[in-house]
Structure formats: C-alpha cells, structure tokens
Tab-separated table of C-alpha atoms in Angstrom:
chain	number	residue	atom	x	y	z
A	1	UNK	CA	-2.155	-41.263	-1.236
A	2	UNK	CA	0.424	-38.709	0.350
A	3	UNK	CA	-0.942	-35.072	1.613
A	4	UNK	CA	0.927	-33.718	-1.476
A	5	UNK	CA	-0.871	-35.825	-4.156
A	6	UNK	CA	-4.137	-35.135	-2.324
A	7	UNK	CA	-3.714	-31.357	-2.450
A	8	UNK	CA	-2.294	-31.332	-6.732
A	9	UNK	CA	-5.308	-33.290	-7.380
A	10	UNK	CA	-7.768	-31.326	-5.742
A	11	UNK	CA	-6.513	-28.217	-7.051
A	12	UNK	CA	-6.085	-29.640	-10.066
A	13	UNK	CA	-9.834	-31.108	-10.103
A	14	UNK	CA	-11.060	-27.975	-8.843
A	15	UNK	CA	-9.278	-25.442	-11.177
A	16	UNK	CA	-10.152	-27.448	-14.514
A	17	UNK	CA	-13.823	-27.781	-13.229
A	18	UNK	CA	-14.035	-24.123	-12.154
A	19	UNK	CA	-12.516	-22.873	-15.128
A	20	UNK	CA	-15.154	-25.081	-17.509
A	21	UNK	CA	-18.189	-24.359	-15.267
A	22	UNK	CA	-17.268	-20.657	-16.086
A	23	UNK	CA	-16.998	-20.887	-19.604
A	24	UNK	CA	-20.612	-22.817	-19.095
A	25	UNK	CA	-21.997	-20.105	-17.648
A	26	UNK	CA	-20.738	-17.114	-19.594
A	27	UNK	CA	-22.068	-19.119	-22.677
A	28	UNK	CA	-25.228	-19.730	-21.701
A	29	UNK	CA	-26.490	-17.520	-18.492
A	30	UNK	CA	-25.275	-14.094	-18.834
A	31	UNK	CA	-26.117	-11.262	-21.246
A	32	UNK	CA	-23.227	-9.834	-23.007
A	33	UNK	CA	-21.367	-8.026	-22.973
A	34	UNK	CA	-21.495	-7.195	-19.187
A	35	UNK	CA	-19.748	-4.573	-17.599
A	36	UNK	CA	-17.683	-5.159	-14.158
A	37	UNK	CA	-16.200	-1.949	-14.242
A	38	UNK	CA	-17.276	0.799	-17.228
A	39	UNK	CA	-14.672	1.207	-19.556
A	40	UNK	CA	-11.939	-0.744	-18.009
A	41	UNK	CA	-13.202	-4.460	-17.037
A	42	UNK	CA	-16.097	-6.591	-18.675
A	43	UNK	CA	-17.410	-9.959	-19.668
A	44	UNK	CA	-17.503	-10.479	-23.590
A	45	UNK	CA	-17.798	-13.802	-25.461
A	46	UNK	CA	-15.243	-14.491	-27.290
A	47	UNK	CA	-14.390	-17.817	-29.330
A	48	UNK	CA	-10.554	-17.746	-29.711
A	49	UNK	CA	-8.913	-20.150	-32.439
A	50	UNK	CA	-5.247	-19.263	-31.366
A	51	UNK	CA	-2.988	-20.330	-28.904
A	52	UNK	CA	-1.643	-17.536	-27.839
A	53	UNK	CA	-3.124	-14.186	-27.677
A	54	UNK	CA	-5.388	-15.509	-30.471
A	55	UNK	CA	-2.634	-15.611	-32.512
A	56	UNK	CA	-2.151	-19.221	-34.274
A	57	UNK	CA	1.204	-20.359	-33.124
A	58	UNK	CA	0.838	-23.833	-32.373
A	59	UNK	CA	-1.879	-26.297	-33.991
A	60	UNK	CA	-4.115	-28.143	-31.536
A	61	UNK	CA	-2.117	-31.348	-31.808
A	62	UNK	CA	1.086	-29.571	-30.954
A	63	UNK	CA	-0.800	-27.946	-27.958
A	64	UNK	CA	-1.601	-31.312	-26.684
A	65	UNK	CA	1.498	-33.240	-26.847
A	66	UNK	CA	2.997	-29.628	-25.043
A	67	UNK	CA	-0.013	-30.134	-22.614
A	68	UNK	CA	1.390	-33.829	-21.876
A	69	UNK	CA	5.060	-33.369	-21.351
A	70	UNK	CA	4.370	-30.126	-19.237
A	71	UNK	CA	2.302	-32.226	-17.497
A	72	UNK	CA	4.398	-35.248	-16.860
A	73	UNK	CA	7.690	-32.870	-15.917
A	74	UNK	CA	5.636	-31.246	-13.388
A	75	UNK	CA	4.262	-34.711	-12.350
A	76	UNK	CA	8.109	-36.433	-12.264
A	77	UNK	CA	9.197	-33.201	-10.574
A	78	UNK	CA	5.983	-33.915	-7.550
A	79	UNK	CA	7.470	-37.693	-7.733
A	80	UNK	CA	10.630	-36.944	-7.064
A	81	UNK	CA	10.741	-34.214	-4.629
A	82	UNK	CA	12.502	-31.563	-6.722
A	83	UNK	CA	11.351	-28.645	-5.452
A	84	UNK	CA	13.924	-28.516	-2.686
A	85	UNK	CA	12.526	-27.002	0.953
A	86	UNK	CA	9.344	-26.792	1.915
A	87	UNK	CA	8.543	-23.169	1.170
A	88	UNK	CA	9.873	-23.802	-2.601
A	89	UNK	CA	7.985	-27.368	-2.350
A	90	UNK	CA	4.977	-25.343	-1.673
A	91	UNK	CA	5.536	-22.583	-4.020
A	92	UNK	CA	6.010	-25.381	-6.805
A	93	UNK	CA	2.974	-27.545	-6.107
A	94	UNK	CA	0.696	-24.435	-5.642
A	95	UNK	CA	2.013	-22.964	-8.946
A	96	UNK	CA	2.378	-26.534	-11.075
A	97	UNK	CA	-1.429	-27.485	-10.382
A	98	UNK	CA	-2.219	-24.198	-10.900
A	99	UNK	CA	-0.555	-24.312	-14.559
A	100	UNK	CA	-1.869	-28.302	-15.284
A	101	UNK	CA	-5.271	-26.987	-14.501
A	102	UNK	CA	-5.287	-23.825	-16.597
A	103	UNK	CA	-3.527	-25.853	-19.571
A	104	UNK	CA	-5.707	-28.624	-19.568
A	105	UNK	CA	-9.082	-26.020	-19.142
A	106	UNK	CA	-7.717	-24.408	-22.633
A	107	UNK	CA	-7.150	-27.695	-23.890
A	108	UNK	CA	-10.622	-29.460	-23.225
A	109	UNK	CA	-12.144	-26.579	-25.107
A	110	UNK	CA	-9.795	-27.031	-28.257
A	111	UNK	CA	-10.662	-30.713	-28.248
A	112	UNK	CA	-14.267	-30.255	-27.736
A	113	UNK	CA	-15.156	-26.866	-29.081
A	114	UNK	CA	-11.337	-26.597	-31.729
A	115	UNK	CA	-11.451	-23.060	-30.390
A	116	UNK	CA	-10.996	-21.201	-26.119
A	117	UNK	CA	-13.688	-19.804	-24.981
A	118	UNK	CA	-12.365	-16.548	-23.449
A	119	UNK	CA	-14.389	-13.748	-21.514
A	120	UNK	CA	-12.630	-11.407	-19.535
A	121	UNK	CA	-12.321	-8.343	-21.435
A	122	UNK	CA	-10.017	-5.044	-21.111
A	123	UNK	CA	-9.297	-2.642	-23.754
A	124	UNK	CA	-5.686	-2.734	-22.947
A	125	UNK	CA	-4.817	-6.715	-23.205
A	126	UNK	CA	-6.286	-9.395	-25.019
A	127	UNK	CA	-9.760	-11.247	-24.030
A	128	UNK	CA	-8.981	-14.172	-21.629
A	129	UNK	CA	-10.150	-16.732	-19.024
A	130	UNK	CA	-9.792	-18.104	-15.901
A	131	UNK	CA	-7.784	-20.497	-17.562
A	132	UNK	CA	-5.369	-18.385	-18.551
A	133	UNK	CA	-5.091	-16.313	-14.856
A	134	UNK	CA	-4.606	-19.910	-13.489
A	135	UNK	CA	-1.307	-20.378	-15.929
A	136	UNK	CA	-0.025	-16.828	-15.106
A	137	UNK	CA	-0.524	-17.609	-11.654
A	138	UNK	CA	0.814	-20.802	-11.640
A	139	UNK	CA	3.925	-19.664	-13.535
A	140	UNK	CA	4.227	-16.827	-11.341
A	141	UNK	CA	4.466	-19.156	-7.965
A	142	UNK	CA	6.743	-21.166	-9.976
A	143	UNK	CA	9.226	-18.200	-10.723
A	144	UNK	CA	8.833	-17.191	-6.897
A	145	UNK	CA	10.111	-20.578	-5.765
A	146	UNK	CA	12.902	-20.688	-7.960
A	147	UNK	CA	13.836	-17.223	-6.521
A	148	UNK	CA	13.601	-18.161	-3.225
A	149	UNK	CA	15.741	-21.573	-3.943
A	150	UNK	CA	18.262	-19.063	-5.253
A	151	UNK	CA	18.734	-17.302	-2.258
A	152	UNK	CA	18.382	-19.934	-0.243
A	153	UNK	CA	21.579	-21.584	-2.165
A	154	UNK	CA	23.329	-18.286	-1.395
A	155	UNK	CA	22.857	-18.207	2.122
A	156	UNK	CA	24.391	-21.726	2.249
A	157	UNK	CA	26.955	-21.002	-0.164
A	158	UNK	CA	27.901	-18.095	2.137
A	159	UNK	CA	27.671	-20.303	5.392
A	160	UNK	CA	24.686	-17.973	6.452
C-alpha cells in the first residue's frame, strides 16, 4: 500500500470512528444540555431526520447512492493522481478523506438510527456534528487546492 492510501485510510478510519464515538458519548455520558460557552456554544441532543439543515431534501436511499459516487470520484481521483502538484495533491487528500469520513459518519447513523445524531449547538446556525465540521472542512481544503491549481496554471500560462 502507497504512503497516500495509508494516510486516506487512516484519516478516513479515524474521522468516521471519532465522529461515532462522539455521538456515543453525547448519547449516553453527558448531561444535557451542557454549556461550552453561556449563550453562544453548547452541547444539546438532537435527533435530526433531514439531510440538510434538518430539512428533508434527499431520502436516505438517495443519500447513500450520493454517499457512493462521492466516494468513488474522490477514490478514482486518489487512483489516478488528479490532484495535480503536491501542495494541491495534499490539499485534495486532506480535504477528500475529510469529506468520505464526515459523509459516511452521517450516513451510518441514517442506516442504523434513520435519523443524525447532532450536538453542537449555537443560537445562530443549526445543531450539528463533528460529522458535519469534517465535510465543511474537507470541502473547504478541497476549494483551497483548486485555488491554488488555478494560480499555479497562471503562473505557467504566463511563463512565471
């Protein structure tokens, strides 16, 4: 196994099984709701049917074949060395297994529970995980090395 595959799988790995121990925990070990920070930040329990912002969008079958062919794009992309240089190859895996493990964390609980389990609470945004922070994240590196390939394709197309 190549350094790359080792290091998508073990974030991967360790995302999805942070991200469920969580969940675990909130569930079962901690009184809530629990402040982090009065009146701006805290931990509530919250069982989340939607798919987006609890908002039902997408049924749980939909969400999976999504899941899948995010998945396997991502994966092809890895395969085939896509992500052009090095900083963008790192961007890209960083932010990929980032997104397959925060997808797949939201999906396990649809399959197993047919709702998210979401506890971070503000009163400004909607209730979330560390699911979801993993798939911002991940999208967000994405993004970044897209940028970056952009301006990378400038400075050649400019003979800088």
């Amino acid at each position: 196994m190549s350094r790359k595959w080792l290091i998508i799988s073990v974030i991967v790995t360790l995302g999805i099984a942070t991200d469920q121990v969580s969940k675990w925990c909130i569930q079962n070990f901690i009184s809530l709701p629990y402040p982090l920070i009065r009146g701006f930040f805290e931990l509530r329990l919250r069982h989340n049917p939607g798919s987006a912002f609890g908002i039902k969008i997408l049924s749980t079958p939909q969400l999976l074949v999504i899941t899948v062919v995010v998945t396997a794009v991502f994966l092809l992309f890895f395969a085939l060395d896509k992500a052009g240089n090095p900083k963008n190859q790192r961007l890209f895996i960083w932010g990929a297994s980032f997104y397959i493990s925060g997808a797949w964390g939201n999906l396990i609980d649809r399959l197993r529970l047919g709702y998210v389990v979401d506890f971070f609470y503000t009163p400004f945004w909607a209730t979330f995980n560390l699911a979801d922070v993993l798939i911002v994240l991940g999208m967000g590196l994405i993004l970044l090395g897209f940028l970056y390939r952009g301006k990378d394709e400038e400075a050649e197309d400019s003979g800088l």
